[in-house]
PDB file of C-alpha atoms in Angstrom:
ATOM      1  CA  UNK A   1      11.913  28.412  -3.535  1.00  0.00           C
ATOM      2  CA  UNK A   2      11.500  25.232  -1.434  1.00  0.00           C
ATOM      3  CA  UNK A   3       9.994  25.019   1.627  1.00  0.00           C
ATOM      4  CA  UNK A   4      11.720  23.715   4.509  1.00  0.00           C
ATOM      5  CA  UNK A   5      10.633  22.443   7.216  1.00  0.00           C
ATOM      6  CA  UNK A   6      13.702  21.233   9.529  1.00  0.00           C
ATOM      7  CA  UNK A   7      17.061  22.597   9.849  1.00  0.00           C
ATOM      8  CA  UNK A   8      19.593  20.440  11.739  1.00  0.00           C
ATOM      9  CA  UNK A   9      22.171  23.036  12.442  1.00  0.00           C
ATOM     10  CA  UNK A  10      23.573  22.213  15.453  1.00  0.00           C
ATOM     11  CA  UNK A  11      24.106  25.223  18.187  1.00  0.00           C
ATOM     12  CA  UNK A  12      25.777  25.984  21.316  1.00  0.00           C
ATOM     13  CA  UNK A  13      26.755  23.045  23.607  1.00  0.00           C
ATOM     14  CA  UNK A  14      24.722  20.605  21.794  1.00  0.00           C
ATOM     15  CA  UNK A  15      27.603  20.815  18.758  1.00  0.00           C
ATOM     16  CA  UNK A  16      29.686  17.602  19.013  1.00  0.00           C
ATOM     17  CA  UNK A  17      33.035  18.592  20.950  1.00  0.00           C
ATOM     18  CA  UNK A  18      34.590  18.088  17.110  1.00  0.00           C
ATOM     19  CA  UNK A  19      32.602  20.991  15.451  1.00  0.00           C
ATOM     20  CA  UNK A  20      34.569  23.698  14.307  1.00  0.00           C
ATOM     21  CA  UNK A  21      32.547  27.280  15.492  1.00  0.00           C
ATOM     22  CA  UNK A  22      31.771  27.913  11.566  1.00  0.00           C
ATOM     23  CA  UNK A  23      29.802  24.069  11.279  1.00  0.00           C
ATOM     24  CA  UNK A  24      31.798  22.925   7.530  1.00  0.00           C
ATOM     25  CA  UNK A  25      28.917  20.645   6.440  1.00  0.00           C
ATOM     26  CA  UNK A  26      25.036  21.125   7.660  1.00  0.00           C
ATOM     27  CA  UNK A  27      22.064  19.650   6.380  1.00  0.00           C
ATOM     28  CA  UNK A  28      18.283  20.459   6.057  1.00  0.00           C
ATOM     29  CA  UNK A  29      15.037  18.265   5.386  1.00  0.00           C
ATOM     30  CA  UNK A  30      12.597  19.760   2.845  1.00  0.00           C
ATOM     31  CA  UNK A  31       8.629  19.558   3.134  1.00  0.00           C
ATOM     32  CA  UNK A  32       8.707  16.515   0.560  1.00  0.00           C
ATOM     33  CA  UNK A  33      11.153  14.733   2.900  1.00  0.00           C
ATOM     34  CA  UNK A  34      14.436  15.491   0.444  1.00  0.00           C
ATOM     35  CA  UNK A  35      17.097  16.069   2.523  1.00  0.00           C
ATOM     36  CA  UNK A  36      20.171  18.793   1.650  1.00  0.00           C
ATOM     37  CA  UNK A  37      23.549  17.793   2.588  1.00  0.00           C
ATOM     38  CA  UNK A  38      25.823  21.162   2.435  1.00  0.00           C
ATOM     39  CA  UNK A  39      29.297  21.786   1.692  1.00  0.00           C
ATOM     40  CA  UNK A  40      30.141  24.677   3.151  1.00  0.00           C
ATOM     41  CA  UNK A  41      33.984  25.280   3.736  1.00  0.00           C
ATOM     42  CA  UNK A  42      35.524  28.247   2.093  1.00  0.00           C
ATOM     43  CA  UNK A  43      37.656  28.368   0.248  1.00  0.00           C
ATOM     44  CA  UNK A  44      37.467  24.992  -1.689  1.00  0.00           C
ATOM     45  CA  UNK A  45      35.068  22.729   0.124  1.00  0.00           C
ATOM     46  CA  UNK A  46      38.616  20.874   1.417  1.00  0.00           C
ATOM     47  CA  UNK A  47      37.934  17.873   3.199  1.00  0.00           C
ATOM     48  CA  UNK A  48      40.211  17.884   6.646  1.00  0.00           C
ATOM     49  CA  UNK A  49      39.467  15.584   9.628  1.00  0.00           C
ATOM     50  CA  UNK A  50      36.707  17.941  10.873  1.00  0.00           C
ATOM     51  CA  UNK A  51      34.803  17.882   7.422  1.00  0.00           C
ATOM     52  CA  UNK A  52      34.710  14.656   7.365  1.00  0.00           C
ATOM     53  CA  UNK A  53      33.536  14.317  10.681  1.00  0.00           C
ATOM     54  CA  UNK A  54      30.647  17.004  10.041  1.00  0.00           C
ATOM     55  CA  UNK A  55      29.499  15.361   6.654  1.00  0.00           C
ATOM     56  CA  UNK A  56      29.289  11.604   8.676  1.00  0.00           C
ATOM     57  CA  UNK A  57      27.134  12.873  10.861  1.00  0.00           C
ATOM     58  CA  UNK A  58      25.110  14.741   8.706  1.00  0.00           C
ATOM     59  CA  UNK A  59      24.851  11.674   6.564  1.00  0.00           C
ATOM     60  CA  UNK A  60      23.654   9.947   9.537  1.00  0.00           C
ATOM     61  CA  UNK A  61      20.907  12.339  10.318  1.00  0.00           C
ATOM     62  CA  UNK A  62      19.782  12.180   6.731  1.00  0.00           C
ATOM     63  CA  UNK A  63      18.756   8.056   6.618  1.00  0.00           C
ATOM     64  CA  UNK A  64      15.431   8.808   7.034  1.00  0.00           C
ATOM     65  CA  UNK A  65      14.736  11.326   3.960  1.00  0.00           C
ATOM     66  CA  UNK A  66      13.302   9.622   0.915  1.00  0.00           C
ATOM     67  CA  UNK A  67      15.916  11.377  -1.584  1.00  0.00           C
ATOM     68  CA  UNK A  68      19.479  13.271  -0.695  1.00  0.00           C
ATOM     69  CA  UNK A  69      20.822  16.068  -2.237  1.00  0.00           C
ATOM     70  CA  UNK A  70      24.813  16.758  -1.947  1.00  0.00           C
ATOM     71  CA  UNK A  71      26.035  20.266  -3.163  1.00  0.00           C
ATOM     72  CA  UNK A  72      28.288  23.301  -2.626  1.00  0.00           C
ATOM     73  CA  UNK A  73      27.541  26.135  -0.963  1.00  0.00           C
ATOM     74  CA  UNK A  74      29.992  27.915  -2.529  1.00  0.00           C
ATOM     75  CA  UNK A  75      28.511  26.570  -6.616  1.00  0.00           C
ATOM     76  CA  UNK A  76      29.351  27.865  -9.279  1.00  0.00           C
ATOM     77  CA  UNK A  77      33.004  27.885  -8.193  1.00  0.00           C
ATOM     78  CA  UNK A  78      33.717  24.395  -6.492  1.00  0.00           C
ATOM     79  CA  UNK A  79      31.805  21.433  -5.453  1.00  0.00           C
ATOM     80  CA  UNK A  80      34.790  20.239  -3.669  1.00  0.00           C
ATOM     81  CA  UNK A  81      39.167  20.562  -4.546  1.00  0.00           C
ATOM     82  CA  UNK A  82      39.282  17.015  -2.262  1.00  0.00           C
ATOM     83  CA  UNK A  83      41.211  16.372   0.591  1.00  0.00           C
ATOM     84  CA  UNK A  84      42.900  19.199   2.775  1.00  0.00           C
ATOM     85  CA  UNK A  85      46.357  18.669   1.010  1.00  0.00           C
ATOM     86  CA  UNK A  86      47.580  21.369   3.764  1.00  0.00           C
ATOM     87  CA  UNK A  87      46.160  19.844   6.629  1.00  0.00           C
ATOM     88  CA  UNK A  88      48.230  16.873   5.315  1.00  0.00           C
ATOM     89  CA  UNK A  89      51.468  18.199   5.216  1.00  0.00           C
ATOM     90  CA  UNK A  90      51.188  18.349   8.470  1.00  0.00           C
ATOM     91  CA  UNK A  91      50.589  15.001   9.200  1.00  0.00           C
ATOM     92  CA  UNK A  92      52.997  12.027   9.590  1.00  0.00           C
ATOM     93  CA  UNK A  93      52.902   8.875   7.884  1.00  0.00           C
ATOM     94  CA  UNK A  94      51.153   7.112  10.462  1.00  0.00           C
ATOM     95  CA  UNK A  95      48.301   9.951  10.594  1.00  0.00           C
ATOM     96  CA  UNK A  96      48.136  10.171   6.888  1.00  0.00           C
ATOM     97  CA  UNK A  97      47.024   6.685   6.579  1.00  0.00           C
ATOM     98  CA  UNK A  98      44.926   7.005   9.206  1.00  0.00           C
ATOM     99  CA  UNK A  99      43.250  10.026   7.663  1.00  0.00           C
ATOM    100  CA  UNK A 100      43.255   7.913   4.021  1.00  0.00           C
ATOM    101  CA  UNK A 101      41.080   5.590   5.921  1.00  0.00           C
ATOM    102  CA  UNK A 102      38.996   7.938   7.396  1.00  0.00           C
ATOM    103  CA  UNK A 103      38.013   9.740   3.693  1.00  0.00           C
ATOM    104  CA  UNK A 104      37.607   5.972   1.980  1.00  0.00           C
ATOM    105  CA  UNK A 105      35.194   4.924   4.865  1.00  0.00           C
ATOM    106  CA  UNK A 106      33.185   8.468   5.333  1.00  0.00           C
ATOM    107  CA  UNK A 107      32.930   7.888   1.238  1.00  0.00           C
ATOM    108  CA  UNK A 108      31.419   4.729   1.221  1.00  0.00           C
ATOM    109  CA  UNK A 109      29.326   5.375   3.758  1.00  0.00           C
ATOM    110  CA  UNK A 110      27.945   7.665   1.484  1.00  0.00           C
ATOM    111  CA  UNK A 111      27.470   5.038  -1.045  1.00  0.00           C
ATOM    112  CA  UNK A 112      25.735   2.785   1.458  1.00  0.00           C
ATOM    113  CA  UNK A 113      23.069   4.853   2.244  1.00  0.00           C
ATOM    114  CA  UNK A 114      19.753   3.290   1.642  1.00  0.00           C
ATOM    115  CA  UNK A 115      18.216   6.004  -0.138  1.00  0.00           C
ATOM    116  CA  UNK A 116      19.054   7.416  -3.366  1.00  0.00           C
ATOM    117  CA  UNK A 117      22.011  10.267  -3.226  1.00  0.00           C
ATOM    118  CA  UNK A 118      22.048  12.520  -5.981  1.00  0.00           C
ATOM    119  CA  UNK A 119      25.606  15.010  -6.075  1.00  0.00           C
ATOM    120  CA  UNK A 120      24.731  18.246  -7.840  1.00  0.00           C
ATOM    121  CA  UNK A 121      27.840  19.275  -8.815  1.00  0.00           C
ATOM    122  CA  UNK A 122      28.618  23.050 -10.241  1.00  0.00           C
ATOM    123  CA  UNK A 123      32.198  24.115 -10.669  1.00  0.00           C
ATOM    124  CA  UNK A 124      35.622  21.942  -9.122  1.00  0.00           C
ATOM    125  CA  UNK A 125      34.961  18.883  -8.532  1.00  0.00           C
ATOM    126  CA  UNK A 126      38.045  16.917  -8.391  1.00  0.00           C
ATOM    127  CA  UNK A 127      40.148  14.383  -6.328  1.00  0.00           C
ATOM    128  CA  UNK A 128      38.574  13.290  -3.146  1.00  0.00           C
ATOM    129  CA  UNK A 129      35.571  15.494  -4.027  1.00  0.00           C
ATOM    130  CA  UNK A 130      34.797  13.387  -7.641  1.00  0.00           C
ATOM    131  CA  UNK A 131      35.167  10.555  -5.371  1.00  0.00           C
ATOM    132  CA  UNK A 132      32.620  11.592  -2.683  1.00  0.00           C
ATOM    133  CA  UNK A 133      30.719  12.395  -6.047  1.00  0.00           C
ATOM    134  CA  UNK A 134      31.172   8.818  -7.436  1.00  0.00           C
ATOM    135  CA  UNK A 135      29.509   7.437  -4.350  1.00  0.00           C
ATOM    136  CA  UNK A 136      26.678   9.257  -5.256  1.00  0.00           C
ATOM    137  CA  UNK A 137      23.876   7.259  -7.157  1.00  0.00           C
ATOM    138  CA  UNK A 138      23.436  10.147  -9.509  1.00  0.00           C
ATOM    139  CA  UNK A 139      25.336  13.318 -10.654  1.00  0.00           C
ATOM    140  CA  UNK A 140      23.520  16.155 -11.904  1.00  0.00           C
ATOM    141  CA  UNK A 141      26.419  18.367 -13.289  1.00  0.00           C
ATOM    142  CA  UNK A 142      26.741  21.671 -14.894  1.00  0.00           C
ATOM    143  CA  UNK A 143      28.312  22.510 -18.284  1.00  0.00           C
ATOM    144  CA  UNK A 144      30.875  24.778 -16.849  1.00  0.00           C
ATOM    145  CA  UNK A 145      31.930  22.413 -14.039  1.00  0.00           C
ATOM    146  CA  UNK A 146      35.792  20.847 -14.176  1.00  0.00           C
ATOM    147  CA  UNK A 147      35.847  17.302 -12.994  1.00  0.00           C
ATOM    148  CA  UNK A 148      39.038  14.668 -12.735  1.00  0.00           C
ATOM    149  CA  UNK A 149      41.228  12.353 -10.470  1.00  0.00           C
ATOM    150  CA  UNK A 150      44.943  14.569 -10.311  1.00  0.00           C
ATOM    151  CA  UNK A 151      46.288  12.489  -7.618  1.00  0.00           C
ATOM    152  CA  UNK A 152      49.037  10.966  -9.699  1.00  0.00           C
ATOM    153  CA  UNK A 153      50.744  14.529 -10.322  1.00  0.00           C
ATOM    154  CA  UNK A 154      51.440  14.657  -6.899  1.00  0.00           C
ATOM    155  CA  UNK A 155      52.930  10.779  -6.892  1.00  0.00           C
ATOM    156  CA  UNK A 156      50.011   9.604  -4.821  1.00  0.00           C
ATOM    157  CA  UNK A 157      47.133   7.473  -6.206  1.00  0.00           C
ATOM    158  CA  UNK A 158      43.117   7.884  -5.607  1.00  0.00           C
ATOM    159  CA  UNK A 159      42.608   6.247  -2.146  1.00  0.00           C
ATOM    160  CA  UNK A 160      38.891   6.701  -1.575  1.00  0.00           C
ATOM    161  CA  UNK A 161      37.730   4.932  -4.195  1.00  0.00           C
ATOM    162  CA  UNK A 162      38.661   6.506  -7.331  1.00  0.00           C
ATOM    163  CA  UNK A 163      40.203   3.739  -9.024  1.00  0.00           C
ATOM    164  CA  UNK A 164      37.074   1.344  -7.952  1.00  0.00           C
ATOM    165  CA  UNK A 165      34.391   2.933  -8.724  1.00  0.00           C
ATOM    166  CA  UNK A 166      35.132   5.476 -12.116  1.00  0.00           C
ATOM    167  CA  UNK A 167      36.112   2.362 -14.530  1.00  0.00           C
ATOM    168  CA  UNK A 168      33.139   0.558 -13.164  1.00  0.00           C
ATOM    169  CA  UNK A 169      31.144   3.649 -14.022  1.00  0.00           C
ATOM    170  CA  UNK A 170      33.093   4.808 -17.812  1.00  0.00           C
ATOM    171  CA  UNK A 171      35.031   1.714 -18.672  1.00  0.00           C
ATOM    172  CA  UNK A 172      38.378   0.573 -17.750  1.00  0.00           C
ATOM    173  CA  UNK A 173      40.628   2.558 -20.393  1.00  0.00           C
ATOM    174  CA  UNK A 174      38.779   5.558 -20.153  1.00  0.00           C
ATOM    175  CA  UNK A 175      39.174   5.352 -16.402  1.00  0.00           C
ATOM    176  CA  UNK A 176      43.155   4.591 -17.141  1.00  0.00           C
ATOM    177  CA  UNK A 177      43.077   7.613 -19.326  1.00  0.00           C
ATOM    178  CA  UNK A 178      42.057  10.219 -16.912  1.00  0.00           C
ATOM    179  CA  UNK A 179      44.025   8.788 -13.559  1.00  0.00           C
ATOM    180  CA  UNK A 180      47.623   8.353 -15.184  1.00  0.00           C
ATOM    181  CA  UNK A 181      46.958  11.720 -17.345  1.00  0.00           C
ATOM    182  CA  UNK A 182      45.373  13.991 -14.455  1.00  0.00           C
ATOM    183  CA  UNK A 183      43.758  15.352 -17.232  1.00  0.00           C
ATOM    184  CA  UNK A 184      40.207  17.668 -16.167  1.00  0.00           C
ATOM    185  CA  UNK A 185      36.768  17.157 -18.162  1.00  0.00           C
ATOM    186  CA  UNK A 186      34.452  19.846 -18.457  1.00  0.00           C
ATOM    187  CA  UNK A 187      31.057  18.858 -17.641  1.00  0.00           C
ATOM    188  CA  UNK A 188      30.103  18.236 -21.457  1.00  0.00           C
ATOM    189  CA  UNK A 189      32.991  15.912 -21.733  1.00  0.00           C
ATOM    190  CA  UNK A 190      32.346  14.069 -18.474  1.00  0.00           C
ATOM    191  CA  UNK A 191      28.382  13.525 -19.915  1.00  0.00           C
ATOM    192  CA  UNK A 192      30.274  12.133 -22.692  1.00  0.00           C
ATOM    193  CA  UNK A 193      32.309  10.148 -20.828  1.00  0.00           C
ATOM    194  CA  UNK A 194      29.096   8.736 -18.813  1.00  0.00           C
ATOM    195  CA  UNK A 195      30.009  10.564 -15.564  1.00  0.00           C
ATOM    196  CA  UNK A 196      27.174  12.995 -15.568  1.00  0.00           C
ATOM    197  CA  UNK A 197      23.638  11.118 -15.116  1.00  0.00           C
ATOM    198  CA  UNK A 198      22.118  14.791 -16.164  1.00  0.00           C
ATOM    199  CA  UNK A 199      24.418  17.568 -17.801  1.00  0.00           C
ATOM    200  CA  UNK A 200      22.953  21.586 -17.051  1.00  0.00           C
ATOM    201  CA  UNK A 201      23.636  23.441 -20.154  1.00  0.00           C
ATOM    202  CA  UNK A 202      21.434  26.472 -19.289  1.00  0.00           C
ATOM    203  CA  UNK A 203      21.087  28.932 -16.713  1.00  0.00           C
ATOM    204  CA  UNK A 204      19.355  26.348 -14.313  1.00  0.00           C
ATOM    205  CA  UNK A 205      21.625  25.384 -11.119  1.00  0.00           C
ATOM    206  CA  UNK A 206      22.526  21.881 -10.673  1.00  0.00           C
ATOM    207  CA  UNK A 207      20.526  22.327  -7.402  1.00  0.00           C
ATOM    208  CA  UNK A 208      17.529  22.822  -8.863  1.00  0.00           C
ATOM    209  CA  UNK A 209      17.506  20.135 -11.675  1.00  0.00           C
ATOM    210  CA  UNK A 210      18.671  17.724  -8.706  1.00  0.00           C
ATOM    211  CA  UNK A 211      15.865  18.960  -6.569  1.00  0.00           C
ATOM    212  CA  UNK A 212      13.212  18.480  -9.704  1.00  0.00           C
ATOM    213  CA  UNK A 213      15.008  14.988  -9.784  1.00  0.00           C
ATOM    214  CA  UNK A 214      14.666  14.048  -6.611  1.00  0.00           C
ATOM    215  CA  UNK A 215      11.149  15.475  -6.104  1.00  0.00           C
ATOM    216  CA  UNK A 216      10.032  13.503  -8.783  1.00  0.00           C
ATOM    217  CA  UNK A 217      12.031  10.209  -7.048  1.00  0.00           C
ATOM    218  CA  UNK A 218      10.301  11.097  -3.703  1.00  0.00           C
ATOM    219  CA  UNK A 219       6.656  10.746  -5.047  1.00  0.00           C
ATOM    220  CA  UNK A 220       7.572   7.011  -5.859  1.00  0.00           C
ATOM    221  CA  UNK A 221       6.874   4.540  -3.092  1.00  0.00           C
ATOM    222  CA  UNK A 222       9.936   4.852  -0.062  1.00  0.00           C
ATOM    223  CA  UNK A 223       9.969   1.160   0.416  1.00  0.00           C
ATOM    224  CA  UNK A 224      10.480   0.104  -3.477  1.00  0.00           C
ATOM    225  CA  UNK A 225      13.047   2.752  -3.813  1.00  0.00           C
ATOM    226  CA  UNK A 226      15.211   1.789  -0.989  1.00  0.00           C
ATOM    227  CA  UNK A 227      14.850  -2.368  -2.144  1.00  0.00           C
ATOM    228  CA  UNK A 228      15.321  -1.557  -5.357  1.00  0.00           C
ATOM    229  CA  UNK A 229      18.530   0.583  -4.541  1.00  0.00           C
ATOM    230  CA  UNK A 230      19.779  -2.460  -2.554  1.00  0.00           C
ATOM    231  CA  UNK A 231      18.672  -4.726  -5.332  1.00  0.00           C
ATOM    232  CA  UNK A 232      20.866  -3.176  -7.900  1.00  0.00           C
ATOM    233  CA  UNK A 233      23.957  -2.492  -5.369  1.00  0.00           C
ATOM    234  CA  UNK A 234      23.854  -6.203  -4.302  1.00  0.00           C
ATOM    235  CA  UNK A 235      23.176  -7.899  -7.639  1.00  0.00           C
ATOM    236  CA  UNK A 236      25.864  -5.704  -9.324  1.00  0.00           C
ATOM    237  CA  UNK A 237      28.270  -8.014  -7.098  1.00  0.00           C
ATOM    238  CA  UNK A 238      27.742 -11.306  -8.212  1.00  0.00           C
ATOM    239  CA  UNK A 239      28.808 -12.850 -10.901  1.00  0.00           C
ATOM    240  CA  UNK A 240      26.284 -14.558 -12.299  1.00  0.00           C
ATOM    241  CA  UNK A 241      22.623 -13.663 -14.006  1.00  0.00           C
ATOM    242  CA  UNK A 242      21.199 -16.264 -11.475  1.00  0.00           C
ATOM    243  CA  UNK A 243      22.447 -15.112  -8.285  1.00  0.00           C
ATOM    244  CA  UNK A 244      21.725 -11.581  -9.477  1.00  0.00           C
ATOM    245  CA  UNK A 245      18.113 -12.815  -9.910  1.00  0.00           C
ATOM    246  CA  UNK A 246      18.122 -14.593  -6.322  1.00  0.00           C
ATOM    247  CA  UNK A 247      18.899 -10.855  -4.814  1.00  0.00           C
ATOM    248  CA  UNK A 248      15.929  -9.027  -6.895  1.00  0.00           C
ATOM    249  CA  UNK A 249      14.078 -12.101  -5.993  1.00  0.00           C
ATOM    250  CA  UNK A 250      14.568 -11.004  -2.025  1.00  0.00           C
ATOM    251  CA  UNK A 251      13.727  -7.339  -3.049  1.00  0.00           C
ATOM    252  CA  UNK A 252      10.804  -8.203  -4.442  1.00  0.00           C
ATOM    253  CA  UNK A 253       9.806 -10.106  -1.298  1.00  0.00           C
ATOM    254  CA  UNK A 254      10.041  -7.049   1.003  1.00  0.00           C
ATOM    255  CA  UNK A 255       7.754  -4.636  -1.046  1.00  0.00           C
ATOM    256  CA  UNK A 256       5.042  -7.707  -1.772  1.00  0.00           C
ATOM    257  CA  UNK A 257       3.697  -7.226   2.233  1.00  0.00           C
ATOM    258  CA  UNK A 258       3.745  -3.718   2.104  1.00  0.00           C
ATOM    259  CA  UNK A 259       0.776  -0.689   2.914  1.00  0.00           C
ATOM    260  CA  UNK A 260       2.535   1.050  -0.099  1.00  0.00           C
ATOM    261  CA  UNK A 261       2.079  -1.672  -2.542  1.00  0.00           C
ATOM    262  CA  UNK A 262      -1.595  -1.933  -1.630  1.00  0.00           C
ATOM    263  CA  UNK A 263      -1.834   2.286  -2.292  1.00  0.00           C
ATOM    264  CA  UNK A 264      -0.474   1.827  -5.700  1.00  0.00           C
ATOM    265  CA  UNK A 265      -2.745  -0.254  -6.809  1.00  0.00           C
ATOM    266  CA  UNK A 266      -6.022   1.230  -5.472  1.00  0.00           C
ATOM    267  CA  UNK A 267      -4.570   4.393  -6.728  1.00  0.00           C
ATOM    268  CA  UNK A 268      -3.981   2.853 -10.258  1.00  0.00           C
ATOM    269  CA  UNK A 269      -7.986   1.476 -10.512  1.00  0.00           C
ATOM    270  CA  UNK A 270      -9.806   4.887  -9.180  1.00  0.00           C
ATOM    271  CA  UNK A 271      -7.257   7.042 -11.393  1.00  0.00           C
ATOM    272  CA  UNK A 272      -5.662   8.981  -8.668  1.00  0.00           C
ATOM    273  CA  UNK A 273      -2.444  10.161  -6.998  1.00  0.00           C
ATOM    274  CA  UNK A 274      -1.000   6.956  -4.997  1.00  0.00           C
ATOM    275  CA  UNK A 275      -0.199   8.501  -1.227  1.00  0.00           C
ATOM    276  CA  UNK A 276       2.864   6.780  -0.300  1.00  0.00           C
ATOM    277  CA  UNK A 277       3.874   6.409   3.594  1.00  0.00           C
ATOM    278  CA  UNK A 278       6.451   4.212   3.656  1.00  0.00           C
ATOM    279  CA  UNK A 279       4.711   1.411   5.464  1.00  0.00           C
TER     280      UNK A 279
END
């Protein structure tokens, strides 16, 4: 359906020493420069030391797209069951909290990317994997999907983020509500809730309502959307209207010198189709 026009999947003795033989996460840039981060890691997408390793790097390779796509290759069933809870068991105390660390930092990394991320999520999507979805700027998520933080059946609390980042995004109680209860929304309820940024009732995959999104994101000048992205992260921070200002203020002040900004206009006056380069 899309044309594509690289795929990074790395081969032979060019694979990092840490690749598995059946690569867990890969990545591809489309003709519009979206790029498609994949979860690919039968049977539940669980995130294990490798994973995360794979989805770093693919993250990395992916700074230059003007939109990112994260979904499942294995959609409609799971988007991701969260951390490898048998890979775990295995681990001592010490390497546990080492591997905590590694899944809160690989997560925000995701967050700090300076493009827009959009998680299209269809099917599981809970513990560690709602939080690599929470880092994402936008979820596009199916009807049938099954979303929620169960970390505190298992006596254990939601260490890559979870706690942080879901009240900020559905209000404190509601956030309260689903941690301490474990309790699952389907993808109708989480819409409700405000976790879904678009909800997929029909027969459409999340994956292609996310790609129409971020098509429709990638036609808007590169520059603007990666200040403005910064913009809101940064002013979101401080606590007053003011400072908040000062921080668009700077935004505003990297797009003014622009090629891009220049394009839009002429584009505006002779009624035409801005070309946007990113300069």
């Amino acid at each position: 359906m899309y044309l594509i026009r690289v795929t990074r999947l790395l081969a032979g003795n060019k694979r990092p020493r840490w690749f598995s033989s059946e690569p867990q996460v890969t990545s591809t840039l489309t003709s519009s420069e979206i790029g498609l981060i994949t979860l690919n890691h039968p049977p539940a997408n669980a995130m294990g030391r490798v994973f995360l390793q794979q989805l770093k790097h693919e993250m990395k390779s992916m700074e230059d797209a003007r939109c990112i796509i994260l979904h499942s290759a294995l959609a409609p069933k799971v988007f991701s069951a969260g951390a490898d809870l048998k890979e775990r068991a295995t681990m001592t105390m010490e390497e546990a909290e080492a591997f905590v660390v590694q899944l809160r930092t690989t997560v925000q990394e995701l967050s700090d990317l300076p493009v827009p991320v959009i998680a299209a999520i269809d099917g599981v999507a809970v513990g560690g994997g709602l939080e690599l979805a929470l880092a994402a700027d936008l979820r596009v998520i199916s009807a049938r999907s099954k979303v929620g933080l169960p970390e505190t059946s298992l006596a254990i609390v939601p260490g890559a983020g979870g706690t942080q980042r879901l009240p900020r995004l559905i209000g404190e109680g509601r956030a309260k509500e689903l941690i301490w209860t474990g309790r699952r929304l389907s993808g109708v309820e989480a819409a409700e809730y405000g976790l879904a940024t678009r909800l997929v009732e029909n027969e459409e995959s999340t994956l292609e309502t996310a790609m129409k999104l971020a098509e429709e994101i990638a036609k808007k000048g590169p520059v603007a959307i990666r200040a403005s992205k910064w913009s809101i992260h940064e002013g979101m921070k401080e606590a007053s209207m003011e400072n908040a200002l000062e921080v668009e203020r700077q935004a505003y002040a990297r797009v003014l010198p622009t090629k891009d900004r220049l394009e839009g206009l002429a584009a505006f006056r002779e009624g035409r189709t801005p070309n946007y380069r990113g300069e």
